[in-house]
C-alpha positions as YAML, in Angstrom:
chain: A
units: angstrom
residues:
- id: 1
  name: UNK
  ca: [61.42, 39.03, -19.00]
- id: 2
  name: UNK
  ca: [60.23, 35.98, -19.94]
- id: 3
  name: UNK
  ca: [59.74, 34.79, -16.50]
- id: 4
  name: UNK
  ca: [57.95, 37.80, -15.28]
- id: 5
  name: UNK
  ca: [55.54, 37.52, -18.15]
- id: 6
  name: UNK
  ca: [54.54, 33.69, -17.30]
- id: 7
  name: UNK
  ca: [53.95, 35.35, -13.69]
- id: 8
  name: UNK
  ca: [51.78, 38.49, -14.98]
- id: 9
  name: UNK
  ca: [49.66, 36.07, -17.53]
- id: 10
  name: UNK
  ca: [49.14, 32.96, -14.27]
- id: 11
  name: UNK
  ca: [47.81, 36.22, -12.04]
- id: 12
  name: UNK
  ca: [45.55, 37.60, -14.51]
- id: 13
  name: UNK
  ca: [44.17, 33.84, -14.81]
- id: 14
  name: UNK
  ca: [44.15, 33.46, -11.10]
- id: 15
  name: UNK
  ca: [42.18, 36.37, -10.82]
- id: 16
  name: UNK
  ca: [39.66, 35.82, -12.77]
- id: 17
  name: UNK
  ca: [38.98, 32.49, -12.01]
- id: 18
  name: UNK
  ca: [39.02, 34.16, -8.20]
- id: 19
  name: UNK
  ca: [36.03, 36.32, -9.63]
- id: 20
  name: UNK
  ca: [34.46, 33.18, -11.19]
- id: 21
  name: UNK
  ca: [34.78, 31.40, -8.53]
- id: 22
  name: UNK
  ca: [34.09, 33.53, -5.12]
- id: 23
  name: UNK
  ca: [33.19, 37.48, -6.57]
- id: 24
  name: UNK
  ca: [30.66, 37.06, -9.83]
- id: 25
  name: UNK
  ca: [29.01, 35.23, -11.75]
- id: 26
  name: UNK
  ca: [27.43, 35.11, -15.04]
- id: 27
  name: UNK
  ca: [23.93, 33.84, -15.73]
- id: 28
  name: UNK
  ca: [21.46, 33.60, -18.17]
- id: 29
  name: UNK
  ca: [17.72, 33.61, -17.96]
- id: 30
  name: UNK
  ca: [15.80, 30.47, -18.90]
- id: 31
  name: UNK
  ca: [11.83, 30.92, -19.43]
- id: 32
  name: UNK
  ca: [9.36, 33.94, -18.67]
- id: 33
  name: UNK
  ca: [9.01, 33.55, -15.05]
- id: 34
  name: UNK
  ca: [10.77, 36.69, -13.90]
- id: 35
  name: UNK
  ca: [8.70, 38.96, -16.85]
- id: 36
  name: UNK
  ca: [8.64, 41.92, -17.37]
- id: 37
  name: UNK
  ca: [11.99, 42.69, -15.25]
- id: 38
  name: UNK
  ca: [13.65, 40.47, -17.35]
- id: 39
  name: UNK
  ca: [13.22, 38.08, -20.15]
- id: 40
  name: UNK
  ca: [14.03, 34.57, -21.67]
- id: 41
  name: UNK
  ca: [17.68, 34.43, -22.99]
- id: 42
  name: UNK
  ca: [18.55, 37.80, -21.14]
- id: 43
  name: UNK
  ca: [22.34, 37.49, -19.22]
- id: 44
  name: UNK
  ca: [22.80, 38.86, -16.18]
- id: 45
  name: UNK
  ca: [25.84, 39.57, -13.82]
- id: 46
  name: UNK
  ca: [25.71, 37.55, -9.91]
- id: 47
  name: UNK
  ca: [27.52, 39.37, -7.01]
- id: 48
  name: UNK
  ca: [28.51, 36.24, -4.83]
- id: 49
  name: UNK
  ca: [30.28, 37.65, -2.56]
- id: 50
  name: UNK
  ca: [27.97, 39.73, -0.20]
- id: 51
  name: UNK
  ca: [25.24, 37.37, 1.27]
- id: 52
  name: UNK
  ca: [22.84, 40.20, 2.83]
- id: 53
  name: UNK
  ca: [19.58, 39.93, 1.08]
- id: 54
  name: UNK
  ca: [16.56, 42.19, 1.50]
- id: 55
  name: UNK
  ca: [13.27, 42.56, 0.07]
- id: 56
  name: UNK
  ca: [12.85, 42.93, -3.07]
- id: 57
  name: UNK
  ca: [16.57, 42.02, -3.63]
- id: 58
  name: UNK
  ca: [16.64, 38.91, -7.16]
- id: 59
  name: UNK
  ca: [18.42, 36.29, -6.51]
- id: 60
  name: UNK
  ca: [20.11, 33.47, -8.21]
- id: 61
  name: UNK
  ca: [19.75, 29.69, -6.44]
- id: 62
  name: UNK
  ca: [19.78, 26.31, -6.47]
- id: 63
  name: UNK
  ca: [16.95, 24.03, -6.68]
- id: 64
  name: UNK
  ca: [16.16, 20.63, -8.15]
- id: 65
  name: UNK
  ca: [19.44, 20.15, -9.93]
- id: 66
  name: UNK
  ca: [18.59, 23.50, -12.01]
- id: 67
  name: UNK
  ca: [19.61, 27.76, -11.18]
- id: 68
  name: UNK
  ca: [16.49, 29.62, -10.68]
- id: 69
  name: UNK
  ca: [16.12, 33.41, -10.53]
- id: 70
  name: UNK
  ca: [13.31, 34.74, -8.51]
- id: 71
  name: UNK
  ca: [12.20, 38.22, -6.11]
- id: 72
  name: UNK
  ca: [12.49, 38.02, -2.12]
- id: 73
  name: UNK
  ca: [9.49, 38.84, -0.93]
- id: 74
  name: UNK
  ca: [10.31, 37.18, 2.67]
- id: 75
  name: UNK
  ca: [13.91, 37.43, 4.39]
- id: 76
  name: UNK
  ca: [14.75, 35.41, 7.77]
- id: 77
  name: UNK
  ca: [11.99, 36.28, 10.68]
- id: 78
  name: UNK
  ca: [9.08, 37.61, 8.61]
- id: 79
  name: UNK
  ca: [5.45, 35.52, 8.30]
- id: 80
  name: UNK
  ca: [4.41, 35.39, 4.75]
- id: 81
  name: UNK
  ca: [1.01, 34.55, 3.65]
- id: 82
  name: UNK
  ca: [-1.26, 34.88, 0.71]
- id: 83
  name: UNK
  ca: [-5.38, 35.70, 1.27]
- id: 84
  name: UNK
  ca: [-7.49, 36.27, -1.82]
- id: 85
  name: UNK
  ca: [-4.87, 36.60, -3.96]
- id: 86
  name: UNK
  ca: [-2.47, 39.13, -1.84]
- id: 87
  name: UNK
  ca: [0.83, 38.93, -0.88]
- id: 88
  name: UNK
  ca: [1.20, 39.72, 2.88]
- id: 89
  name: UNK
  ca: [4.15, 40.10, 4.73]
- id: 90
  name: UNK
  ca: [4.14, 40.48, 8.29]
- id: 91
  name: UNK
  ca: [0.48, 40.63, 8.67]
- id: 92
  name: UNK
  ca: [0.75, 43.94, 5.76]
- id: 93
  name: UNK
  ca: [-0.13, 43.65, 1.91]
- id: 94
  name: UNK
  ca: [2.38, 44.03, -0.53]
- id: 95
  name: UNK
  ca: [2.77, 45.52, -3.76]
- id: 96
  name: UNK
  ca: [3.80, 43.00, -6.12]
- id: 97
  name: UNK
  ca: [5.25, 43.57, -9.92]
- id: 98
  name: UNK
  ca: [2.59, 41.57, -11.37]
- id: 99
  name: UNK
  ca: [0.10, 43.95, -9.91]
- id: 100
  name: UNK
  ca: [-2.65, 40.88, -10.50]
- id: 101
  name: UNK
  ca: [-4.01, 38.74, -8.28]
- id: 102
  name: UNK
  ca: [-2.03, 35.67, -7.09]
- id: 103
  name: UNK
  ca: [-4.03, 32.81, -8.20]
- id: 104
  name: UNK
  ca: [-1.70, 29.86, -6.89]
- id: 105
  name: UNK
  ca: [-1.10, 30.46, -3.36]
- id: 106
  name: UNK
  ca: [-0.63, 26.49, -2.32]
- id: 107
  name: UNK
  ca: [1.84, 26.50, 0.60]
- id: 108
  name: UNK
  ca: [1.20, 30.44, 1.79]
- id: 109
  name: UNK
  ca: [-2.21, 29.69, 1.69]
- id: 110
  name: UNK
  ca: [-1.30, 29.44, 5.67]
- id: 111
  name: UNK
  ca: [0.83, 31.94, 7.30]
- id: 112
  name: UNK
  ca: [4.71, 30.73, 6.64]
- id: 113
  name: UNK
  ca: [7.09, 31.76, 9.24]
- id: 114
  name: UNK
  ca: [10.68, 31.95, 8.11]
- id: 115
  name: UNK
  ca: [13.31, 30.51, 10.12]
- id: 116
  name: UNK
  ca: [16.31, 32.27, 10.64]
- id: 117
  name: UNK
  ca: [18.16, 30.63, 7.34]
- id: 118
  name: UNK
  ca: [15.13, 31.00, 4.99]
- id: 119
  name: UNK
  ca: [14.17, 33.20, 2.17]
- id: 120
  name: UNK
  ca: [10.47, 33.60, 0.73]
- id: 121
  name: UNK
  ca: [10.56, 34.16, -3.57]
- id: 122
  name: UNK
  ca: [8.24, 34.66, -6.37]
- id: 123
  name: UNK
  ca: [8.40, 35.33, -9.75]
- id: 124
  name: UNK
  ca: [7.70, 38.80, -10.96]
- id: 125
  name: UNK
  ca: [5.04, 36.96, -13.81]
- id: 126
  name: UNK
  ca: [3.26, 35.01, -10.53]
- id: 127
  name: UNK
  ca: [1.05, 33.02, -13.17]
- id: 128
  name: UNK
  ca: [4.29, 31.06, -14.71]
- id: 129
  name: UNK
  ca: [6.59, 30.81, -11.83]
- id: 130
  name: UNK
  ca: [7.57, 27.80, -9.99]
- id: 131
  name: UNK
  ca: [8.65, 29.21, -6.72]
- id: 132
  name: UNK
  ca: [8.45, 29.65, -2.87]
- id: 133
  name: UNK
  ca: [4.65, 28.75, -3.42]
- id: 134
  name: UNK
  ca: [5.11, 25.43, -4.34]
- id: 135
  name: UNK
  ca: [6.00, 22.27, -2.21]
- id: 136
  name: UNK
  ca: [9.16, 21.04, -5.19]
- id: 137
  name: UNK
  ca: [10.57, 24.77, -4.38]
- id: 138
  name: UNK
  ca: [9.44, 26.20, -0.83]
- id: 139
  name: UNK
  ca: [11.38, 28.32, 1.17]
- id: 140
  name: UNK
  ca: [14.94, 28.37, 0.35]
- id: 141
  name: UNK
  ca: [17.81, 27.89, 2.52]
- id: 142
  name: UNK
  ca: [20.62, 30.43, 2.90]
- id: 143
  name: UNK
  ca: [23.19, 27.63, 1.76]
- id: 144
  name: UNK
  ca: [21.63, 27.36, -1.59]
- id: 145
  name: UNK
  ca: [21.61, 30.83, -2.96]
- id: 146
  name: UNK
  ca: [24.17, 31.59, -5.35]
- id: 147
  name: UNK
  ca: [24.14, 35.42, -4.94]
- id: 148
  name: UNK
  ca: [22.30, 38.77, -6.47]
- id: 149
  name: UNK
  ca: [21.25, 39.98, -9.43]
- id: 150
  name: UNK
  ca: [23.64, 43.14, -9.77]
- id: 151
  name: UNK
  ca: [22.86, 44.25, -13.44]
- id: 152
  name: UNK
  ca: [21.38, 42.97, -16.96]
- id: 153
  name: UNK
  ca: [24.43, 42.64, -19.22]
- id: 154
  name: UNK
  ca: [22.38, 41.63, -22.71]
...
């Protein structure tokens, strides 16, 4: 009895440090980059184990010794650019959640084409975002994304 409760309690622990570890993640949200989809000191829940990303997909990565949370608004293969203020993807203008006009377009200002391991991000609030746009962040590599925004938890 005793013996098959020490096993039951070390596989509940190995299990979720399995989730930790490989499955999810918990993170919080630091500053007011990603507004109005989500806000400072919000938590949210990181699926780590798929690795597909799409448009419009948030995702959680690594960057200058910090976790950032941003929007894909490129994926492997596309040409991203922004002219006057629009996002354009492929040569097409897209909608954006900040429905203003991009003021800091810096490295899209010329056409960006992704290579086969990169992603393209913004922040949803585009005026206070440090992100794809900007030479310290740029396009970011496949190996340093942590996963996907699933769900907000708080």
């Amino acid at each position: 009895s005793y013996i098959i409760n020490a096993l039951c309690i070390l596989t509940v622990f190995f299990v979720v440090w399995l989730n930790g570890k490989y499955l999810f993640q918990v993170c919080r949200v630091y500053g007011d980059s990603m507004h109005p989809t989500y806000y400072n000191s919000d938590t949210l829940l990181v699926n780590k184990f798929d690795k597909t990303f799409d448009h419009n997909d948030i995702i959680v990565f690594n960057c200058q010794n910090d976790i950032f949370i941003k929007r894909v608004v490129g994926v492997p293969g596309d040409k991203v650019q922004i002219i006057d203020g629009v996002l354009y993807v492929n040569d097409a203008a897209c909608e954006t959640v900040d429905d203003s006009s991009i003021s800091y377009g810096c490295l899209a200002l010329d056409p960006i084409n992704l290579k086969t391991d990169e992603y393209f991000v913004l922040g949803d609030n585009h005026e206070n975002s440090m992100d794809s746009r900007y030479p310290e962040v740029g396009p970011i590599n496949t190996k340093d994304i942590i996963g996907r925004v699933i769900m907000k938890l708080m």
